[in-house]
Amino acid sequence: MSLPAERWQAEARRHYTRLSLPAQAADFLGPLLERVRTGIAAVAAATRAGTLRVDDELHLAPLAVQEEDPEVSRLRIRLDHHIGDVQLPEVILAVDAQARFSWIMLGREPRSAQELLMVYAGILGHGTSLTAAECARMIPQLSATSIRHAMRWAGDERRLVQACQAVLEFMHRHPIAASWGRSDLASSDMMSLETSQRVWQARQDPRRHTASVGIYTHVRDRWGIFHAQPIVLNERQAGAAIEGVVRPERIETAQLAVDTQRVSAICRRSGWRNLRPRSGGHRGGVCLGGGKSFLISSNRLAIDPGNACDLPLAFACRDQRSNGGL
């Protein structure tokens, strides 16, 4: 909506301050145009060097295949010989003996092998999307009825979150985890899972045309899911992305790479860096951070050269009305 000229003259400064924009368009466009010229010059130089080809699209030259280090191959072989062949039940028991996630799920020490099997069966049934009857074929000690009961009991979100956190902490206690990536970097995205029509968050998946629910997960750069929550399909995901950073109390995330799919959100004042798009071919991917409060949108970008983040662009403040509000 357009404001009357008299009202705009009276309130213009307040709106500019709210959006953190200069009063003159030239002050805003000058640095942006300079960065655009620099980018165009870089594209021209890459085209002349042959690393970039431009026709109807931009085509980057394929990366050369990196030769495998012989030392890495020998190390892999030694690790394979040291570990040997391991079955999944042995891995589950070994991890449970260290992390004791079955104790967390039961709320006490397991009293029998049958109780342990029910804990494992309930988790496997949910994690593999198998029915209780299909799980019973893999676990002959349990009936389909008992596995169905275990799956309902294992669906307790509070116990399951605590058990998953114990396994994640156990995995990251190993020194090799430090070589997997940064401890304060994570990424998040949503995937669509088929579910029952009776679930209140279920909506029709536009591709499969079945009742589905979105599962929004946060994964650490050192691997391991540290937050997951169900959301409605085709809804804005920025709120879920921010919640996954704020809610875990034991994990500190400095940057979160997100595929926003043209969503908007308010990044609350905290110790994060600015919201930034991921480099490469990701559309509208961002990183959460900064010490300011931003209204961000993937439809409009601005340059923030003062930020220490190594990613090139920062999301600009934008009027909520341009995207229909939050």
mmCIF file of C-alpha atoms in Angstrom:
data_model
loop_
_atom_site.group_PDB
_atom_site.id
_atom_site.type_symbol
_atom_site.label_atom_id
_atom_site.label_comp_id
_atom_site.label_asym_id
_atom_site.label_seq_id
_atom_site.Cartn_x
_atom_site.Cartn_y
_atom_site.Cartn_z
ATOM 1 C CA MET A 1 0.000 0.000 0.000
ATOM 2 C CA SER A 2 1.200 3.519 -0.796
ATOM 3 C CA LEU A 3 1.296 6.075 1.974
ATOM 4 C CA PRO A 4 -0.041 9.612 1.427
ATOM 5 C CA ALA A 5 2.719 12.101 0.681
ATOM 6 C CA GLU A 6 2.110 14.064 3.884
ATOM 7 C CA ARG A 7 2.310 10.944 6.057
ATOM 8 C CA TRP A 8 5.434 9.738 4.250
ATOM 9 C CA GLN A 9 7.197 13.045 4.858
ATOM 10 C CA ALA A 10 6.379 12.779 8.555
ATOM 11 C CA GLU A 11 7.236 9.086 9.018
ATOM 12 C CA ALA A 12 9.943 8.434 6.406
ATOM 13 C CA ARG A 13 12.844 8.675 8.859
ATOM 14 C CA ARG A 14 11.213 6.190 11.221
ATOM 15 C CA HIS A 15 10.688 3.658 8.409
ATOM 16 C CA TYR A 16 14.270 4.021 7.186
ATOM 17 C CA THR A 17 15.554 3.496 10.724
ATOM 18 C CA ARG A 18 13.386 0.449 11.187
ATOM 19 C CA LEU A 19 14.768 -1.120 7.994
ATOM 20 C CA SER A 20 18.349 0.004 8.734
ATOM 21 C CA LEU A 21 18.459 1.781 5.370
ATOM 22 C CA PRO A 22 20.011 5.164 4.484
ATOM 23 C CA ALA A 23 17.689 8.039 3.652
ATOM 24 C CA GLN A 24 19.266 8.521 0.209
ATOM 25 C CA ALA A 25 19.068 5.800 -2.429
ATOM 26 C CA ALA A 26 22.545 6.655 -3.707
ATOM 27 C CA ASP A 27 24.082 5.820 -0.324
ATOM 28 C CA PHE A 28 22.484 2.376 -0.491
ATOM 29 C CA LEU A 29 23.085 1.627 -4.179
ATOM 30 C CA GLY A 30 26.674 2.915 -4.368
ATOM 31 C CA PRO A 31 28.389 0.087 -2.436
ATOM 32 C CA LEU A 32 26.027 -2.458 -3.969
ATOM 33 C CA LEU A 33 26.807 -1.367 -7.528
ATOM 34 C CA GLU A 34 30.520 -1.409 -6.768
ATOM 35 C CA ARG A 35 30.257 -5.005 -5.609
ATOM 36 C CA VAL A 36 28.245 -5.864 -8.733
ATOM 37 C CA ARG A 37 30.969 -4.367 -10.955
ATOM 38 C CA THR A 38 33.587 -6.407 -9.109
ATOM 39 C CA GLY A 39 31.532 -9.557 -9.597
ATOM 40 C CA ILE A 40 31.008 -8.904 -13.293
ATOM 41 C CA ALA A 41 34.737 -8.330 -13.750
ATOM 42 C CA ALA A 42 35.439 -11.644 -12.007
ATOM 43 C CA VAL A 43 32.969 -13.434 -14.308
ATOM 44 C CA ALA A 44 34.601 -11.854 -17.369
ATOM 45 C CA ALA A 45 38.051 -12.914 -16.185
ATOM 46 C CA ALA A 46 36.859 -16.485 -15.565
ATOM 47 C CA THR A 47 35.308 -16.571 -19.051
ATOM 48 C CA ARG A 48 38.559 -15.442 -20.670
ATOM 49 C CA ALA A 49 40.478 -18.044 -18.671
ATOM 50 C CA GLY A 50 38.159 -20.811 -19.868
ATOM 51 C CA THR A 51 36.883 -21.825 -16.441
ATOM 52 C CA LEU A 52 33.434 -20.390 -17.161
ATOM 53 C CA ARG A 53 31.306 -20.653 -20.288
ATOM 54 C CA VAL A 54 28.292 -18.419 -20.867
ATOM 55 C CA ASP A 55 25.495 -19.127 -23.363
ATOM 56 C CA ASP A 56 21.897 -19.367 -22.174
ATOM 57 C CA GLU A 57 23.279 -20.348 -18.772
ATOM 58 C CA LEU A 58 26.493 -20.194 -16.773
ATOM 59 C CA HIS A 59 28.600 -23.349 -17.077
ATOM 60 C CA LEU A 60 31.554 -23.945 -14.771
ATOM 61 C CA ALA A 61 34.375 -26.175 -15.954
ATOM 62 C CA PRO A 62 34.284 -29.555 -14.172
ATOM 63 C CA LEU A 63 36.738 -30.021 -11.358
ATOM 64 C CA ALA A 64 39.682 -32.247 -12.064
ATOM 65 C CA VAL A 65 39.584 -35.649 -10.399
ATOM 66 C CA GLN A 66 41.762 -35.589 -7.331
ATOM 67 C CA GLU A 67 44.178 -38.458 -7.082
ATOM 68 C CA GLU A 68 43.742 -40.606 -4.003
ATOM 69 C CA ASP A 69 46.556 -40.419 -1.506
ATOM 70 C CA PRO A 70 48.204 -43.865 -1.214
ATOM 71 C CA GLU A 71 48.654 -43.313 2.519
ATOM 72 C CA VAL A 72 44.908 -42.801 2.905
ATOM 73 C CA SER A 73 44.232 -46.059 1.044
ATOM 74 C CA ARG A 74 46.646 -47.978 3.268
ATOM 75 C CA LEU A 75 45.075 -46.440 6.380
ATOM 76 C CA ARG A 76 41.594 -47.444 5.194
ATOM 77 C CA ILE A 77 42.733 -51.010 4.637
ATOM 78 C CA ARG A 78 44.321 -51.178 8.094
ATOM 79 C CA LEU A 79 41.136 -49.856 9.688
ATOM 80 C CA ASP A 80 39.035 -52.433 7.834
ATOM 81 C CA HIS A 81 41.301 -55.241 9.022
ATOM 82 C CA HIS A 82 41.271 -53.902 12.592
ATOM 83 C CA ILE A 83 37.479 -53.556 12.801
ATOM 84 C CA GLY A 84 36.543 -56.559 10.703
ATOM 85 C CA ASP A 85 33.002 -57.564 9.824
ATOM 86 C CA VAL A 86 30.443 -56.267 12.328
ATOM 87 C CA GLN A 87 26.720 -57.002 12.454
ATOM 88 C CA LEU A 88 24.162 -54.292 13.268
ATOM 89 C CA PRO A 89 23.001 -55.968 16.537
ATOM 90 C CA GLU A 90 26.603 -55.970 17.767
ATOM 91 C CA VAL A 91 26.919 -52.246 17.004
ATOM 92 C CA ILE A 92 23.652 -51.465 18.811
ATOM 93 C CA LEU A 93 24.724 -53.410 21.902
ATOM 94 C CA ALA A 94 28.209 -51.848 21.938
ATOM 95 C CA VAL A 95 26.822 -48.302 21.679
ATOM 96 C CA ASP A 96 24.118 -48.996 24.257
ATOM 97 C CA ALA A 97 26.715 -50.321 26.694
ATOM 98 C CA GLN A 98 28.531 -46.962 26.479
ATOM 99 C CA ALA A 99 25.682 -44.470 25.983
ATOM 100 C CA ARG A 100 22.989 -46.437 27.888
ATOM 101 C CA PHE A 101 20.203 -45.091 25.741
ATOM 102 C CA SER A 102 18.061 -48.109 26.676
ATOM 103 C CA TRP A 103 18.298 -47.007 30.330
ATOM 104 C CA ILE A 104 17.007 -43.578 29.307
ATOM 105 C CA MET A 105 14.156 -45.043 27.263
ATOM 106 C CA LEU A 106 13.099 -47.338 30.120
ATOM 107 C CA GLY A 107 13.786 -44.852 32.905
ATOM 108 C CA ARG A 108 15.775 -47.545 34.725
ATOM 109 C CA GLU A 109 18.221 -50.373 34.133
ATOM 110 C CA PRO A 110 16.866 -53.093 31.780
ATOM 111 C CA ARG A 111 15.835 -56.173 33.728
ATOM 112 C CA SER A 112 15.831 -58.729 30.923
ATOM 113 C CA ALA A 113 16.908 -59.365 27.355
ATOM 114 C CA GLN A 114 13.235 -59.133 26.374
ATOM 115 C CA GLU A 115 13.055 -55.528 27.560
ATOM 116 C CA LEU A 116 16.180 -54.635 25.582
ATOM 117 C CA LEU A 117 14.732 -56.205 22.451
ATOM 118 C CA MET A 118 11.503 -54.228 22.845
ATOM 119 C CA VAL A 119 13.468 -50.956 23.154
ATOM 120 C CA TYR A 120 15.477 -51.743 20.034
ATOM 121 C CA ALA A 121 12.435 -52.969 18.120
ATOM 122 C CA GLY A 122 10.433 -49.825 18.859
ATOM 123 C CA ILE A 123 13.247 -47.556 17.667
ATOM 124 C CA LEU A 124 13.998 -49.685 14.589
ATOM 125 C CA GLY A 125 10.333 -49.790 13.666
ATOM 126 C CA HIS A 126 10.126 -45.994 13.596
ATOM 127 C CA GLY A 127 13.536 -45.504 12.007
ATOM 128 C CA THR A 128 13.017 -47.977 9.141
ATOM 129 C CA SER A 129 9.340 -47.207 8.405
ATOM 130 C CA LEU A 130 8.570 -50.927 8.740
ATOM 131 C CA THR A 131 5.334 -52.209 10.143
ATOM 132 C CA ALA A 132 5.214 -54.173 13.368
ATOM 133 C CA ALA A 133 4.627 -57.397 11.415
ATOM 134 C CA GLU A 134 7.674 -56.745 9.217
ATOM 135 C CA CYS A 135 9.838 -56.043 12.276
ATOM 136 C CA ALA A 136 8.585 -59.266 13.899
ATOM 137 C CA ARG A 137 9.982 -61.241 10.962
ATOM 138 C CA MET A 138 13.437 -59.830 11.742
ATOM 139 C CA ILE A 139 13.103 -60.295 15.525
ATOM 140 C CA PRO A 140 11.580 -63.748 16.079
ATOM 141 C CA GLN A 141 11.749 -63.360 19.888
ATOM 142 C CA LEU A 142 8.985 -60.728 19.744
ATOM 143 C CA SER A 143 5.467 -60.854 18.387
ATOM 144 C CA ALA A 144 3.934 -58.214 16.135
ATOM 145 C CA THR A 145 1.639 -57.149 18.989
ATOM 146 C CA SER A 146 4.525 -56.548 21.392
ATOM 147 C CA ILE A 147 6.488 -54.630 18.734
ATOM 148 C CA ARG A 148 3.443 -52.485 18.001
ATOM 149 C CA HIS A 149 3.202 -51.692 21.698
ATOM 150 C CA ALA A 150 6.948 -50.915 21.794
ATOM 151 C CA MET A 151 6.607 -48.536 18.842
ATOM 152 C CA ARG A 152 3.814 -46.613 20.572
ATOM 153 C CA TRP A 153 5.835 -46.470 23.778
ATOM 154 C CA ALA A 154 9.044 -45.424 21.950
ATOM 155 C CA GLY A 155 7.200 -42.482 20.411
ATOM 156 C CA ASP A 156 7.492 -40.520 23.671
ATOM 157 C CA GLU A 157 9.282 -37.397 22.471
ATOM 158 C CA ARG A 158 10.905 -36.542 25.801
ATOM 159 C CA ARG A 159 12.561 -39.923 26.326
ATOM 160 C CA LEU A 160 13.560 -40.228 22.693
ATOM 161 C CA VAL A 161 15.206 -36.786 22.611
ATOM 162 C CA GLN A 162 17.256 -37.579 25.730
ATOM 163 C CA ALA A 163 18.322 -40.952 24.324
ATOM 164 C CA CYS A 164 19.350 -39.428 20.993
ATOM 165 C CA GLN A 165 21.320 -36.728 22.818
ATOM 166 C CA ALA A 166 23.205 -39.400 24.772
ATOM 167 C CA VAL A 167 24.162 -41.216 21.565
ATOM 168 C CA LEU A 168 25.217 -37.939 19.901
ATOM 169 C CA GLU A 169 27.447 -37.007 22.841
ATOM 170 C CA PHE A 170 28.957 -40.498 22.833
ATOM 171 C CA MET A 171 29.781 -40.213 19.137
ATOM 172 C CA HIS A 172 31.440 -36.813 19.550
ATOM 173 C CA ARG A 173 33.560 -38.000 22.490
ATOM 174 C CA HIS A 174 35.771 -39.868 20.026
ATOM 175 C CA PRO A 175 38.846 -37.838 19.020
ATOM 176 C CA ILE A 176 38.289 -38.617 15.332
ATOM 177 C CA ALA A 177 35.108 -36.503 15.423
ATOM 178 C CA ALA A 178 37.265 -33.358 15.520
ATOM 179 C CA SER A 179 38.393 -34.122 11.950
ATOM 180 C CA TRP A 180 34.845 -34.331 10.603
ATOM 181 C CA GLY A 181 34.182 -30.584 10.642
ATOM 182 C CA ARG A 182 33.563 -27.558 12.829
ATOM 183 C CA SER A 183 31.907 -27.996 16.193
ATOM 184 C CA ASP A 184 29.840 -24.766 15.888
ATOM 185 C CA LEU A 185 28.601 -25.250 12.307
ATOM 186 C CA ALA A 186 25.374 -27.011 11.347
ATOM 187 C CA SER A 187 22.881 -27.294 8.504
ATOM 188 C CA SER A 188 19.159 -27.915 8.389
ATOM 189 C CA ASP A 189 16.485 -28.847 5.892
ATOM 190 C CA MET A 190 13.076 -30.468 5.678
ATOM 191 C CA MET A 191 12.110 -33.795 4.178
ATOM 192 C CA SER A 192 8.617 -35.078 3.504
ATOM 193 C CA LEU A 193 7.583 -38.352 5.144
ATOM 194 C CA GLU A 194 4.411 -40.259 4.386
ATOM 195 C CA THR A 195 2.083 -40.568 7.352
ATOM 196 C CA SER A 196 -1.494 -41.307 8.308
ATOM 197 C CA GLN A 197 -4.272 -38.915 7.320
ATOM 198 C CA ARG A 198 -5.329 -38.860 10.978
ATOM 199 C CA VAL A 199 -2.187 -36.914 11.958
ATOM 200 C CA TRP A 200 -3.298 -33.308 12.437
ATOM 201 C CA GLN A 201 -0.171 -31.928 10.702
ATOM 202 C CA ALA A 202 -0.583 -34.177 7.653
ATOM 203 C CA ARG A 203 -1.042 -32.508 4.274
ATOM 204 C CA GLN A 204 -1.050 -33.857 0.728
ATOM 205 C CA ASP A 205 2.447 -34.116 -0.697
ATOM 206 C CA PRO A 206 2.426 -32.324 -4.085
ATOM 207 C CA ARG A 207 4.690 -34.953 -5.669
ATOM 208 C CA ARG A 208 3.500 -38.243 -4.209
ATOM 209 C CA HIS A 209 -0.114 -37.106 -3.684
ATOM 210 C CA THR A 210 -0.190 -38.884 -0.323
ATOM 211 C CA ALA A 211 -0.731 -37.672 3.233
ATOM 212 C CA SER A 212 2.675 -36.525 4.488
ATOM 213 C CA VAL A 213 4.283 -34.450 7.204
ATOM 214 C CA GLY A 214 7.475 -32.415 7.048
ATOM 215 C CA ILE A 215 10.359 -33.373 9.348
ATOM 216 C CA TYR A 216 12.750 -30.449 9.847
ATOM 217 C CA THR A 217 16.148 -31.683 11.044
ATOM 218 C CA HIS A 218 19.363 -29.967 12.160
ATOM 219 C CA VAL A 219 22.621 -31.810 11.494
ATOM 220 C CA ARG A 220 25.994 -30.841 12.936
ATOM 221 C CA ASP A 221 28.982 -30.353 10.680
ATOM 222 C CA ARG A 222 30.551 -33.211 12.625
ATOM 223 C CA TRP A 223 27.503 -35.364 11.789
ATOM 224 C CA GLY A 224 24.676 -36.324 14.036
ATOM 225 C CA ILE A 225 21.129 -34.951 14.229
ATOM 226 C CA PHE A 226 20.800 -32.683 17.262
ATOM 227 C CA HIS A 227 17.263 -31.383 16.684
ATOM 228 C CA ALA A 228 14.227 -32.518 14.702
ATOM 229 C CA GLN A 229 10.616 -31.437 14.701
ATOM 230 C CA PRO A 230 7.505 -32.067 12.600
ATOM 231 C CA ILE A 231 6.146 -29.160 10.574
ATOM 232 C CA VAL A 232 3.375 -28.677 8.043
ATOM 233 C CA LEU A 233 4.339 -29.096 4.402
ATOM 234 C CA ASN A 234 4.624 -26.003 2.186
ATOM 235 C CA GLU A 235 4.909 -23.708 5.191
ATOM 236 C CA ARG A 236 7.703 -21.226 5.875
ATOM 237 C CA GLN A 237 10.622 -22.894 7.621
ATOM 238 C CA ALA A 238 12.567 -19.978 9.092
ATOM 239 C CA GLY A 239 10.904 -20.338 12.493
ATOM 240 C CA ALA A 240 11.822 -24.028 12.672
ATOM 241 C CA ALA A 241 15.386 -23.209 11.615
ATOM 242 C CA ILE A 242 15.812 -20.638 14.406
ATOM 243 C CA GLU A 243 14.118 -22.864 16.992
ATOM 244 C CA GLY A 244 16.547 -25.687 16.252
ATOM 245 C CA VAL A 245 19.455 -23.377 17.110
ATOM 246 C CA VAL A 246 17.894 -21.866 20.245
ATOM 247 C CA ARG A 247 16.277 -24.906 21.867
ATOM 248 C CA PRO A 248 19.279 -27.284 22.396
ATOM 249 C CA GLU A 249 20.964 -26.159 25.618
ATOM 250 C CA ARG A 250 24.127 -28.283 25.356
ATOM 251 C CA ILE A 251 25.034 -27.390 21.771
ATOM 252 C CA GLU A 252 26.242 -23.959 20.688
ATOM 253 C CA THR A 253 25.766 -23.162 16.999
ATOM 254 C CA ALA A 254 27.526 -20.121 15.538
ATOM 255 C CA GLN A 255 26.377 -20.681 11.942
ATOM 256 C CA LEU A 256 23.452 -22.584 10.470
ATOM 257 C CA ALA A 257 23.232 -23.235 6.728
ATOM 258 C CA VAL A 258 19.565 -23.257 5.680
ATOM 259 C CA ASP A 259 17.696 -23.724 2.420
ATOM 260 C CA THR A 260 15.025 -21.089 3.027
ATOM 261 C CA GLN A 261 12.949 -21.536 -0.145
ATOM 262 C CA ARG A 262 11.928 -17.842 -0.173
ATOM 263 C CA VAL A 263 10.836 -17.530 3.431
ATOM 264 C CA SER A 264 11.079 -14.599 5.867
ATOM 265 C CA ALA A 265 11.901 -14.500 9.576
ATOM 266 C CA ILE A 266 13.087 -12.228 12.345
ATOM 267 C CA CYS A 267 16.508 -13.185 13.703
ATOM 268 C CA ARG A 268 16.343 -12.272 17.361
ATOM 269 C CA ARG A 269 19.082 -10.350 19.092
ATOM 270 C CA SER A 270 21.669 -12.876 20.260
ATOM 271 C CA GLY A 271 25.254 -13.908 19.689
ATOM 272 C CA TRP A 272 24.786 -15.209 16.138
ATOM 273 C CA ARG A 273 26.276 -13.869 12.948
ATOM 274 C CA ASN A 274 24.195 -12.385 10.163
ATOM 275 C CA LEU A 275 21.913 -14.516 8.051
ATOM 276 C CA ARG A 276 23.824 -15.406 4.904
ATOM 277 C CA PRO A 277 23.269 -17.546 1.802
ATOM 278 C CA ARG A 278 25.334 -20.649 1.279
ATOM 279 C CA SER A 279 27.940 -20.511 -1.442
ATOM 280 C CA GLY A 280 27.651 -22.679 -4.517
ATOM 281 C CA GLY A 281 24.435 -23.526 -6.302
ATOM 282 C CA HIS A 282 22.094 -23.274 -3.327
ATOM 283 C CA ARG A 283 19.107 -21.005 -3.843
ATOM 284 C CA GLY A 284 18.459 -18.805 -0.878
ATOM 285 C CA GLY A 285 20.491 -20.837 1.623
ATOM 286 C CA VAL A 286 21.397 -18.765 4.681
ATOM 287 C CA CYS A 287 23.513 -18.821 7.818
ATOM 288 C CA LEU A 288 22.111 -17.612 11.112
ATOM 289 C CA GLY A 289 24.249 -15.263 13.164
ATOM 290 C CA GLY A 290 25.141 -11.703 14.074
ATOM 291 C CA GLY A 291 24.471 -9.324 16.911
ATOM 292 C CA LYS A 292 21.562 -7.450 15.330
ATOM 293 C CA SER A 293 17.878 -8.008 14.733
ATOM 294 C CA PHE A 294 17.058 -8.586 11.068
ATOM 295 C CA LEU A 295 13.944 -9.011 9.000
ATOM 296 C CA ILE A 296 15.374 -11.117 6.192
ATOM 297 C CA SER A 297 14.105 -12.232 2.824
ATOM 298 C CA SER A 298 15.644 -14.382 0.123
ATOM 299 C CA ASN A 299 14.142 -12.101 -2.525
ATOM 300 C CA ARG A 300 16.443 -9.184 -1.707
ATOM 301 C CA LEU A 301 20.152 -9.261 -0.949
ATOM 302 C CA ALA A 302 22.685 -6.706 0.278
ATOM 303 C CA ILE A 303 26.406 -6.738 0.927
ATOM 304 C CA ASP A 304 27.801 -6.767 4.460
ATOM 305 C CA PRO A 305 31.598 -6.443 4.079
ATOM 306 C CA GLY A 306 32.135 -5.846 7.784
ATOM 307 C CA ASN A 307 31.033 -9.330 8.828
ATOM 308 C CA ALA A 308 33.687 -11.932 9.469
ATOM 309 C CA CYS A 309 31.669 -14.735 7.897
ATOM 310 C CA ASP A 310 33.375 -16.199 4.837
ATOM 311 C CA LEU A 311 30.146 -16.386 2.838
ATOM 312 C CA PRO A 312 29.632 -13.585 0.332
ATOM 313 C CA LEU A 313 26.166 -12.100 0.856
ATOM 314 C CA ALA A 314 23.963 -11.011 3.750
ATOM 315 C CA PHE A 315 20.205 -10.756 3.700
ATOM 316 C CA ALA A 316 18.850 -7.217 3.693
ATOM 317 C CA CYS A 317 16.039 -5.837 5.769
ATOM 318 C CA ARG A 318 12.813 -5.725 3.877
ATOM 319 C CA ASP A 319 9.282 -4.543 4.499
ATOM 320 C CA GLN A 320 7.141 -7.383 5.793
ATOM 321 C CA ARG A 321 4.398 -6.466 3.328
ATOM 322 C CA SER A 322 6.574 -7.477 0.371
ATOM 323 C CA ASN A 323 6.234 -11.117 1.440
ATOM 324 C CA GLY A 324 2.830 -10.902 3.022
ATOM 325 C CA GLY A 325 4.123 -10.520 6.576
ATOM 326 C CA LEU A 326 5.425 -13.225 8.848
#
